[in-house]
Amino acid sequence: MSKKGKRLREFEKNNREFNISEAQRQRQERRRATRERKKLKGVSGGKPDVQGKTDKRGKKKNKIANAKRLIAGVIILIFITSIVVSAVKILKLKSERDKLLETNNRLTELKEDLTAEMDQIDSAEYIEQQARKELKMIKSGEILFLVSDEQGEGKDEAK
């Protein structure tokens, strides 16, 4: 309805003459009718008879309830997302830790090998082995055979 119609009705309502006993009787009739509707509603199980004002209140309540549901949903979504992100980070860190442990084990083995080799450096046998291997030295009376990967002449050489 328009504002003008609403104002006019309000003006007429406020400025009319009325009988108090008549107003009380009308009010009692309205209450009786309301009670009967409530009884019928309770028996039939139908939807309640909603007036305009209560309908607006219901819409406001629905909007508020929907807003609360939306906020709760967003909070739950953020919570779940943070859990998933944390789980992914944990998995990445575990895989990185496993790689580092593997590297650590490999380096520990290399250290043990080098320590063992360092202990042997002063021995005559190790010096002889390295001289034969790296410097290709031979004892008197031995023959050294060198095999090259090049094709052609001089595959086998004797010294």
CSV table of N, CA and C in Angstrom, one decimal:
chain,number,residue,atom,x,y,z
A,1,MET,N,0.8,-1.2,0.0
A,1,MET,CA,0.0,0.0,0.0
A,1,MET,C,0.9,1.2,0.0
A,2,SER,N,0.3,2.3,-0.5
A,2,SER,CA,1.0,3.5,-0.5
A,2,SER,C,1.1,4.2,0.8
A,3,LYS,N,2.0,5.1,0.9
A,3,LYS,CA,2.1,5.9,2.2
A,3,LYS,C,0.9,6.7,2.5
A,4,LYS,N,0.3,7.3,1.4
A,4,LYS,CA,-0.8,8.2,1.5
A,4,LYS,C,-2.0,7.4,2.1
A,5,GLY,N,-2.3,6.2,1.6
A,5,GLY,CA,-3.4,5.4,2.1
A,5,GLY,C,-3.2,5.0,3.5
A,6,LYS,N,-2.0,4.7,3.9
A,6,LYS,CA,-1.7,4.3,5.3
A,6,LYS,C,-1.9,5.5,6.2
A,7,ARG,N,-1.5,6.6,5.8
A,7,ARG,CA,-1.6,7.8,6.6
A,7,ARG,C,-3.1,8.1,6.8
A,8,LEU,N,-3.9,8.0,5.7
A,8,LEU,CA,-5.3,8.3,5.7
A,8,LEU,C,-6.0,7.4,6.7
A,9,ARG,N,-5.7,6.1,6.6
A,9,ARG,CA,-6.4,5.2,7.5
A,9,ARG,C,-6.0,5.5,9.0
A,10,GLU,N,-4.7,5.8,9.2
A,10,GLU,CA,-4.3,6.1,10.6
A,10,GLU,C,-5.0,7.3,11.1
A,11,PHE,N,-5.2,8.3,10.2
A,11,PHE,CA,-5.9,9.6,10.6
A,11,PHE,C,-7.3,9.3,11.0
A,12,GLU,N,-8.0,8.5,10.1
A,12,GLU,CA,-9.4,8.2,10.3
A,12,GLU,C,-9.5,7.4,11.6
A,13,LYS,N,-8.6,6.5,11.8
A,13,LYS,CA,-8.7,5.6,13.0
A,13,LYS,C,-8.5,6.5,14.3
A,14,ASN,N,-7.6,7.4,14.3
A,14,ASN,CA,-7.3,8.3,15.5
A,14,ASN,C,-8.4,9.3,15.7
A,15,ASN,N,-9.1,9.8,14.7
A,15,ASN,CA,-10.0,10.9,14.8
A,15,ASN,C,-11.5,10.5,14.7
A,16,ARG,N,-11.9,9.3,14.8
A,16,ARG,CA,-13.3,8.9,14.8
A,16,ARG,C,-13.8,8.8,16.2
A,17,GLU,N,-15.1,8.9,16.3
A,17,GLU,CA,-15.8,8.7,17.6
A,17,GLU,C,-16.2,7.2,17.7
A,18,PHE,N,-16.0,6.6,18.8
A,18,PHE,CA,-16.4,5.2,18.9
A,18,PHE,C,-16.9,5.0,20.3
A,19,ASN,N,-17.7,3.9,20.4
A,19,ASN,CA,-18.3,3.5,21.7
A,19,ASN,C,-17.3,2.5,22.3
A,20,ILE,N,-17.0,2.7,23.6
A,20,ILE,CA,-16.1,1.8,24.3
A,20,ILE,C,-16.6,0.4,24.4
A,21,SER,N,-17.9,0.3,24.7
A,21,SER,CA,-18.5,-1.1,24.9
A,21,SER,C,-18.5,-1.8,23.5
A,22,GLU,N,-18.7,-1.0,22.4
A,22,GLU,CA,-18.6,-1.7,21.1
A,22,GLU,C,-17.2,-2.1,20.8
A,23,ALA,N,-16.2,-1.3,21.1
A,23,ALA,CA,-14.8,-1.7,20.9
A,23,ALA,C,-14.4,-2.9,21.7
A,24,GLN,N,-14.9,-3.0,23.0
A,24,GLN,CA,-14.6,-4.2,23.8
A,24,GLN,C,-15.2,-5.4,23.2
A,25,ARG,N,-16.5,-5.3,22.7
A,25,ARG,CA,-17.1,-6.5,22.1
A,25,ARG,C,-16.4,-6.9,20.9
A,26,GLN,N,-15.9,-6.0,20.0
A,26,GLN,CA,-15.2,-6.4,18.8
A,26,GLN,C,-13.9,-7.1,19.2
A,27,ARG,N,-13.2,-6.5,20.2
A,27,ARG,CA,-12.0,-7.1,20.6
A,27,ARG,C,-12.2,-8.6,21.1
A,28,GLN,N,-13.2,-8.8,21.9
A,28,GLN,CA,-13.5,-10.1,22.4
A,28,GLN,C,-13.8,-11.1,21.2
A,29,GLU,N,-14.6,-10.6,20.2
A,29,GLU,CA,-14.8,-11.4,19.1
A,29,GLU,C,-13.6,-11.8,18.3
A,30,ARG,N,-12.7,-10.8,18.2
A,30,ARG,CA,-11.4,-11.1,17.5
A,30,ARG,C,-10.6,-12.2,18.3
A,31,ARG,N,-10.6,-12.0,19.6
A,31,ARG,CA,-9.8,-13.0,20.5
A,31,ARG,C,-10.4,-14.4,20.3
A,32,ARG,N,-11.8,-14.4,20.3
A,32,ARG,CA,-12.5,-15.7,20.2
A,32,ARG,C,-12.2,-16.4,18.9
A,33,ALA,N,-12.2,-15.5,17.8
A,33,ALA,CA,-11.8,-16.1,16.5
A,33,ALA,C,-10.4,-16.6,16.4
A,34,THR,N,-9.5,-15.8,17.1
A,34,THR,CA,-8.1,-16.2,17.1
A,34,THR,C,-7.9,-17.5,17.8
A,35,ARG,N,-8.6,-17.7,19.0
A,35,ARG,CA,-8.6,-19.0,19.7
A,35,ARG,C,-9.1,-20.1,18.9
A,36,GLU,N,-10.2,-19.9,18.2
A,36,GLU,CA,-10.7,-21.0,17.3
A,36,GLU,C,-9.8,-21.3,16.2
A,37,ARG,N,-9.1,-20.3,15.6
A,37,ARG,CA,-8.1,-20.6,14.6
A,37,ARG,C,-7.0,-21.4,15.1
A,38,LYS,N,-6.5,-21.1,16.3
A,38,LYS,CA,-5.4,-21.8,16.9
A,38,LYS,C,-5.8,-23.3,17.2
A,39,LYS,N,-7.1,-23.4,17.7
A,39,LYS,CA,-7.5,-24.8,17.9
A,39,LYS,C,-7.6,-25.6,16.6
A,40,LEU,N,-8.1,-25.0,15.6
A,40,LEU,CA,-8.2,-25.7,14.3
A,40,LEU,C,-6.8,-26.0,13.8
A,41,LYS,N,-5.9,-25.0,13.9
A,41,LYS,CA,-4.5,-25.2,13.5
A,41,LYS,C,-3.9,-26.4,14.2
A,42,GLY,N,-4.1,-26.5,15.5
A,42,GLY,CA,-3.6,-27.5,16.3
A,42,GLY,C,-4.1,-28.9,15.9
A,43,VAL,N,-5.4,-28.9,15.6
A,43,VAL,CA,-6.0,-30.2,15.2
A,43,VAL,C,-5.7,-30.6,13.8
A,44,SER,N,-5.8,-29.6,12.8
A,44,SER,CA,-5.5,-30.0,11.4
A,44,SER,C,-4.0,-30.0,11.1
A,45,GLY,N,-3.2,-29.4,11.9
A,45,GLY,CA,-1.7,-29.4,11.6
A,45,GLY,C,-1.3,-28.6,10.5
A,46,GLY,N,-2.2,-27.7,10.0
A,46,GLY,CA,-1.9,-26.8,8.9
A,46,GLY,C,-0.9,-25.7,9.3
A,47,LYS,N,-0.6,-24.9,8.3
A,47,LYS,CA,0.2,-23.7,8.5
A,47,LYS,C,-0.5,-22.7,9.4
A,48,PRO,N,0.2,-22.0,10.2
A,48,PRO,CA,-0.5,-21.0,11.0
A,48,PRO,C,-0.9,-19.8,10.1
A,49,ASP,N,-2.0,-19.2,10.6
A,49,ASP,CA,-2.5,-18.0,9.9
A,49,ASP,C,-1.5,-16.8,10.2
A,50,VAL,N,-0.8,-16.3,9.2
A,50,VAL,CA,0.2,-15.3,9.5
A,50,VAL,C,-0.3,-14.0,9.0
A,51,GLN,N,-0.3,-12.9,9.9
A,51,GLN,CA,-0.6,-11.6,9.4
A,51,GLN,C,0.6,-10.9,8.9
A,52,GLY,N,0.4,-9.7,8.3
A,52,GLY,CA,1.5,-9.0,7.6
A,52,GLY,C,2.6,-8.7,8.6
A,53,LYS,N,2.3,-8.2,9.8
A,53,LYS,CA,3.4,-7.8,10.7
A,53,LYS,C,4.3,-9.0,11.1
A,54,THR,N,3.6,-10.1,11.5
A,54,THR,CA,4.3,-11.3,11.9
A,54,THR,C,5.1,-11.9,10.8
A,55,ASP,N,4.6,-11.7,9.5
A,55,ASP,CA,5.3,-12.2,8.4
A,55,ASP,C,6.6,-11.5,8.2
A,56,LYS,N,6.6,-10.2,8.4
A,56,LYS,CA,7.8,-9.4,8.3
A,56,LYS,C,8.8,-9.8,9.3
A,57,ARG,N,8.3,-10.0,10.5
A,57,ARG,CA,9.2,-10.5,11.6
A,57,ARG,C,9.8,-11.8,11.3
A,58,GLY,N,9.0,-12.7,10.7
A,58,GLY,CA,9.4,-14.0,10.3
A,58,GLY,C,10.5,-13.9,9.3
A,59,LYS,N,10.3,-13.0,8.3
A,59,LYS,CA,11.4,-12.8,7.3
A,59,LYS,C,12.7,-12.3,7.9
A,60,LYS,N,12.5,-11.4,8.8
A,60,LYS,CA,13.7,-10.9,9.5
A,60,LYS,C,14.4,-12.0,10.3
A,61,LYS,N,13.6,-12.8,11.0
A,61,LYS,CA,14.2,-13.9,11.7
A,61,LYS,C,14.9,-14.9,10.7
A,62,ASN,N,14.3,-15.1,9.6
A,62,ASN,CA,14.9,-16.0,8.6
A,62,ASN,C,16.2,-15.4,8.0
A,63,LYS,N,16.2,-14.1,7.8
A,63,LYS,CA,17.4,-13.5,7.3
A,63,LYS,C,18.5,-13.6,8.3
A,64,ILE,N,18.2,-13.4,9.6
A,64,ILE,CA,19.2,-13.5,10.7
A,64,ILE,C,19.7,-14.9,10.8
A,65,ALA,N,18.7,-15.8,10.7
A,65,ALA,CA,19.1,-17.3,10.8
A,65,ALA,C,20.0,-17.6,9.6
A,66,ASN,N,19.6,-17.2,8.4
A,66,ASN,CA,20.5,-17.5,7.3
A,66,ASN,C,21.8,-16.8,7.4
A,67,ALA,N,21.9,-15.6,7.9
A,67,ALA,CA,23.2,-15.0,8.1
A,67,ALA,C,24.1,-15.8,9.1
A,68,LYS,N,23.4,-16.2,10.2
A,68,LYS,CA,24.2,-17.0,11.2
A,68,LYS,C,24.7,-18.3,10.5
A,69,ARG,N,23.8,-19.0,9.7
A,69,ARG,CA,24.2,-20.2,9.1
A,69,ARG,C,25.4,-19.9,8.1
A,70,LEU,N,25.3,-18.8,7.4
A,70,LEU,CA,26.4,-18.5,6.4
A,70,LEU,C,27.7,-18.3,7.2
A,71,ILE,N,27.6,-17.5,8.3
A,71,ILE,CA,28.8,-17.2,9.0
A,71,ILE,C,29.4,-18.5,9.6
A,72,ALA,N,28.5,-19.4,10.2
A,72,ALA,CA,29.0,-20.6,10.7
A,72,ALA,C,29.6,-21.5,9.6
A,73,GLY,N,29.0,-21.5,8.4
A,73,GLY,CA,29.6,-22.3,7.3
A,73,GLY,C,30.9,-21.8,6.9
A,74,VAL,N,31.1,-20.4,6.8
A,74,VAL,CA,32.4,-19.8,6.4
A,74,VAL,C,33.4,-20.2,7.5
A,75,ILE,N,33.1,-20.1,8.7
A,75,ILE,CA,34.0,-20.4,9.8
A,75,ILE,C,34.5,-21.9,9.7
A,76,ILE,N,33.5,-22.8,9.5
A,76,ILE,CA,33.8,-24.2,9.3
A,76,ILE,C,34.7,-24.4,8.1
A,77,LEU,N,34.4,-23.8,7.0
A,77,LEU,CA,35.2,-23.9,5.8
A,77,LEU,C,36.6,-23.4,6.0
A,78,ILE,N,36.8,-22.3,6.7
A,78,ILE,CA,38.1,-21.8,7.0
A,78,ILE,C,38.9,-22.8,7.9
A,79,PHE,N,38.2,-23.4,8.9
A,79,PHE,CA,38.8,-24.4,9.8
A,79,PHE,C,39.2,-25.6,9.0
A,80,ILE,N,38.4,-26.1,8.2
A,80,ILE,CA,38.7,-27.3,7.4
A,80,ILE,C,39.9,-27.0,6.5
A,81,THR,N,39.8,-25.8,5.8
A,81,THR,CA,40.9,-25.4,4.9
A,81,THR,C,42.3,-25.4,5.7
A,82,SER,N,42.2,-24.8,6.9
A,82,SER,CA,43.5,-24.7,7.6
A,82,SER,C,44.0,-26.0,8.0
A,83,ILE,N,43.1,-27.0,8.3
A,83,ILE,CA,43.5,-28.3,8.7
A,83,ILE,C,44.2,-29.0,7.5
A,84,VAL,N,43.6,-28.8,6.3
A,84,VAL,CA,44.1,-29.5,5.1
A,84,VAL,C,45.5,-28.9,4.7
A,85,VAL,N,45.6,-27.5,4.8
A,85,VAL,CA,46.9,-26.9,4.5
A,85,VAL,C,47.9,-27.4,5.5
A,86,SER,N,47.6,-27.5,6.8
A,86,SER,CA,48.5,-28.0,7.8
A,86,SER,C,49.0,-29.4,7.5
A,87,ALA,N,48.0,-30.2,7.1
A,87,ALA,CA,48.3,-31.6,6.8
A,87,ALA,C,49.3,-31.7,5.6
A,88,VAL,N,49.0,-30.9,4.6
A,88,VAL,CA,49.9,-30.9,3.4
A,88,VAL,C,51.3,-30.4,3.8
A,89,LYS,N,51.4,-29.4,4.6
A,89,LYS,CA,52.7,-28.9,5.1
A,89,LYS,C,53.5,-30.0,5.9
A,90,ILE,N,52.7,-30.7,6.7
A,90,ILE,CA,53.3,-31.8,7.5
A,90,ILE,C,53.9,-32.9,6.6
A,91,LEU,N,53.1,-33.3,5.6
A,91,LEU,CA,53.5,-34.3,4.7
A,91,LEU,C,54.8,-33.9,3.9
A,92,LYS,N,54.8,-32.6,3.5
A,92,LYS,CA,56.0,-32.1,2.8
A,92,LYS,C,57.2,-32.1,3.7
A,93,LEU,N,57.0,-31.7,5.0
A,93,LEU,CA,58.2,-31.7,5.9
A,93,LEU,C,58.6,-33.1,6.2
A,94,LYS,N,57.7,-34.1,6.3
A,94,LYS,CA,58.1,-35.5,6.5
A,94,LYS,C,59.0,-36.0,5.4
A,95,SER,N,58.5,-35.7,4.1
A,95,SER,CA,59.3,-36.2,3.0
A,95,SER,C,60.7,-35.5,3.0
A,96,GLU,N,60.7,-34.3,3.3
A,96,GLU,CA,62.0,-33.6,3.3
A,96,GLU,C,62.9,-34.1,4.4
A,97,ARG,N,62.3,-34.5,5.6
A,97,ARG,CA,63.1,-35.1,6.6
A,97,ARG,C,63.7,-36.4,6.2
A,98,ASP,N,62.8,-37.2,5.5
A,98,ASP,CA,63.3,-38.5,5.1
A,98,ASP,C,64.5,-38.4,4.1
A,99,LYS,N,64.4,-37.4,3.2
A,99,LYS,CA,65.5,-37.2,2.2
A,99,LYS,C,66.8,-36.8,3.0
A,100,LEU,N,66.6,-35.9,4.0
A,100,LEU,CA,67.8,-35.4,4.7
A,100,LEU,C,68.4,-36.6,5.6
A,101,LEU,N,67.5,-37.5,6.1
A,101,LEU,CA,68.1,-38.6,6.8
A,101,LEU,C,68.8,-39.5,5.9
A,102,GLU,N,68.3,-39.7,4.7
A,102,GLU,CA,69.0,-40.6,3.7
A,102,GLU,C,70.3,-40.0,3.4
A,103,THR,N,70.4,-38.7,3.1
A,103,THR,CA,71.6,-38.0,2.8
A,103,THR,C,72.6,-38.1,4.0
A,104,ASN,N,72.1,-37.9,5.2
A,104,ASN,CA,72.9,-38.0,6.4
A,104,ASN,C,73.5,-39.4,6.5
A,105,ASN,N,72.7,-40.5,6.3
A,105,ASN,CA,73.2,-41.8,6.3
A,105,ASN,C,74.3,-42.1,5.3
A,106,ARG,N,74.1,-41.5,4.1
A,106,ARG,CA,75.1,-41.7,3.0
A,106,ARG,C,76.4,-41.0,3.4
A,107,LEU,N,76.3,-39.8,3.9
A,107,LEU,CA,77.5,-39.1,4.3
A,107,LEU,C,78.2,-39.7,5.5
A,108,THR,N,77.4,-40.3,6.4
A,108,THR,CA,78.0,-41.0,7.5
A,108,THR,C,78.9,-42.2,7.0
A,109,GLU,N,78.3,-43.0,6.0
A,109,GLU,CA,79.0,-44.1,5.5
A,109,GLU,C,80.3,-43.6,4.8
A,110,LEU,N,80.2,-42.5,4.0
A,110,LEU,CA,81.4,-42.0,3.3
A,110,LEU,C,82.4,-41.5,4.3
A,111,LYS,N,82.0,-41.0,5.4
A,111,LYS,CA,82.9,-40.5,6.5
A,111,LYS,C,83.6,-41.7,7.1
A,112,GLU,N,82.9,-42.8,7.3
A,112,GLU,CA,83.5,-44.0,7.9
A,112,GLU,C,84.5,-44.6,6.9
A,113,ASP,N,84.2,-44.6,5.6
A,113,ASP,CA,85.1,-45.1,4.6
A,113,ASP,C,86.4,-44.3,4.6
A,114,LEU,N,86.2,-43.0,4.6
A,114,LEU,CA,87.4,-42.1,4.5
A,114,LEU,C,88.2,-42.2,5.8
A,115,THR,N,87.5,-42.4,6.9
A,115,THR,CA,88.3,-42.6,8.2
A,115,THR,C,89.1,-43.9,8.1
A,116,ALA,N,88.5,-44.9,7.6
A,116,ALA,CA,89.2,-46.2,7.5
A,116,ALA,C,90.4,-46.0,6.5
A,117,GLU,N,90.2,-45.3,5.4
A,117,GLU,CA,91.3,-45.1,4.5
A,117,GLU,C,92.4,-44.3,5.1
A,118,MET,N,92.0,-43.3,5.9
A,118,MET,CA,93.0,-42.4,6.5
A,118,MET,C,93.8,-43.2,7.5
A,119,ASP,N,93.2,-44.2,8.2
A,119,ASP,CA,94.0,-45.0,9.1
A,119,ASP,C,95.0,-45.9,8.4
A,120,GLN,N,94.7,-46.2,7.1
A,120,GLN,CA,95.6,-47.1,6.3
A,120,GLN,C,96.7,-46.3,5.6
A,121,ILE,N,96.6,-45.0,5.5
A,121,ILE,CA,97.5,-44.2,4.8
A,121,ILE,C,99.0,-44.4,5.2
A,122,ASP,N,99.2,-44.6,6.4
A,122,ASP,CA,100.6,-44.7,6.9
A,122,ASP,C,101.2,-46.1,6.7
A,123,SER,N,100.3,-47.1,6.3
A,123,SER,CA,100.8,-48.5,6.1
A,123,SER,C,101.5,-48.6,4.7
A,124,ALA,N,102.5,-49.5,4.7
A,124,ALA,CA,103.3,-49.7,3.5
A,124,ALA,C,102.4,-50.3,2.4
A,125,GLU,N,101.5,-51.2,2.8
A,125,GLU,CA,100.7,-51.9,1.8
A,125,GLU,C,99.8,-50.8,1.1
A,126,TYR,N,99.3,-49.9,1.8
A,126,TYR,CA,98.4,-48.9,1.2
A,126,TYR,C,99.2,-48.0,0.2
A,127,ILE,N,100.4,-47.6,0.6
A,127,ILE,CA,101.2,-46.8,-0.3
A,127,ILE,C,101.5,-47.5,-1.5
A,128,GLU,N,101.9,-48.8,-1.4
A,128,GLU,CA,102.2,-49.6,-2.6
A,128,GLU,C,100.9,-49.7,-3.5
A,129,GLN,N,99.8,-50.0,-2.9
A,129,GLN,CA,98.5,-50.1,-3.7
A,129,GLN,C,98.2,-48.8,-4.4
A,130,GLN,N,98.4,-47.7,-3.8
A,130,GLN,CA,98.1,-46.4,-4.4
A,130,GLN,C,99.1,-46.1,-5.5
A,131,ALA,N,100.4,-46.5,-5.3
A,131,ALA,CA,101.4,-46.3,-6.3
A,131,ALA,C,101.1,-47.1,-7.6
A,132,ARG,N,100.7,-48.3,-7.4
A,132,ARG,CA,100.3,-49.2,-8.6
A,132,ARG,C,99.1,-48.6,-9.3
A,133,LYS,N,98.1,-48.2,-8.5
A,133,LYS,CA,96.8,-47.8,-9.0
A,133,LYS,C,96.9,-46.4,-9.7
A,134,GLU,N,97.4,-45.5,-9.0
A,134,GLU,CA,97.3,-44.1,-9.5
A,134,GLU,C,98.5,-43.8,-10.4
A,135,LEU,N,99.7,-44.2,-10.0
A,135,LEU,CA,100.9,-43.8,-10.7
A,135,LEU,C,101.3,-44.9,-11.7
A,136,LYS,N,100.7,-46.0,-11.7
A,136,LYS,CA,101.0,-47.2,-12.6
A,136,LYS,C,102.4,-47.6,-12.5
A,137,MET,N,102.9,-47.7,-11.3
A,137,MET,CA,104.3,-48.2,-11.0
A,137,MET,C,104.2,-49.7,-10.9
A,138,ILE,N,105.4,-50.3,-11.3
A,138,ILE,CA,105.5,-51.7,-11.2
A,138,ILE,C,106.8,-52.1,-10.5
A,139,LYS,N,106.8,-53.3,-10.0
A,139,LYS,CA,108.0,-53.8,-9.4
A,139,LYS,C,108.9,-54.4,-10.5
A,140,SER,N,110.2,-54.6,-10.1
A,140,SER,CA,111.1,-55.1,-11.1
A,140,SER,C,110.7,-56.5,-11.5
A,141,GLY,N,110.7,-56.8,-12.8
A,141,GLY,CA,110.4,-58.1,-13.2
A,141,GLY,C,108.9,-58.3,-13.6
A,142,GLU,N,108.1,-57.3,-13.4
A,142,GLU,CA,106.7,-57.3,-13.7
A,142,GLU,C,106.4,-56.6,-15.1
A,143,ILE,N,105.4,-57.0,-15.7
A,143,ILE,CA,105.0,-56.4,-17.0
A,143,ILE,C,103.7,-55.7,-16.8
A,144,LEU,N,103.6,-54.5,-17.3
A,144,LEU,CA,102.4,-53.7,-17.2
A,144,LEU,C,101.7,-53.7,-18.6
A,145,PHE,N,100.5,-54.1,-18.6
A,145,PHE,CA,99.7,-54.0,-19.8
A,145,PHE,C,98.7,-52.9,-19.7
A,146,LEU,N,98.7,-52.0,-20.6
A,146,LEU,CA,97.7,-50.9,-20.7
A,146,LEU,C,96.8,-51.1,-21.8
A,147,VAL,N,95.5,-51.1,-21.6
A,147,VAL,CA,94.5,-51.2,-22.6
A,147,VAL,C,93.8,-49.9,-22.8
A,148,SER,N,93.9,-49.3,-24.0
A,148,SER,CA,93.3,-48.0,-24.2
A,148,SER,C,92.0,-48.2,-25.0
A,149,ASP,N,91.2,-47.3,-24.9
A,149,ASP,CA,89.8,-47.4,-25.5
A,149,ASP,C,89.9,-46.9,-26.9
A,150,GLU,N,91.0,-46.3,-27.4
A,150,GLU,CA,91.1,-45.8,-28.7
A,150,GLU,C,91.2,-46.9,-29.7
A,151,GLN,N,90.6,-46.8,-30.9
A,151,GLN,CA,90.8,-47.8,-31.9
A,151,GLN,C,92.0,-47.5,-32.7
A,152,GLY,N,92.6,-48.5,-33.2
A,152,GLY,CA,93.8,-48.3,-34.0
A,152,GLY,C,95.0,-49.0,-33.4
A,153,GLU,N,96.2,-48.5,-33.8
A,153,GLU,CA,97.5,-49.1,-33.4
A,153,GLU,C,97.7,-48.8,-31.9
A,154,GLY,N,98.5,-49.7,-31.3
A,154,GLY,CA,99.0,-49.5,-30.0
A,154,GLY,C,97.9,-49.8,-28.9
A,155,LYS,N,97.2,-50.8,-29.2
A,155,LYS,CA,96.2,-51.2,-28.2
A,155,LYS,C,96.8,-51.7,-26.9
A,156,ASP,N,97.8,-52.6,-27.1
A,156,ASP,CA,98.5,-53.2,-26.0
A,156,ASP,C,99.9,-52.7,-26.0
A,157,GLU,N,100.3,-52.2,-24.9
A,157,GLU,CA,101.7,-51.8,-24.7
A,157,GLU,C,102.4,-52.5,-23.6
A,158,ALA,N,103.6,-52.8,-23.8
A,158,ALA,CA,104.4,-53.5,-22.8
A,158,ALA,C,105.5,-52.7,-22.3
A,159,LYS,N,105.8,-52.7,-21.0
A,159,LYS,CA,106.9,-51.9,-20.5
A,159,LYS,C,107.9,-52.9,-19.8
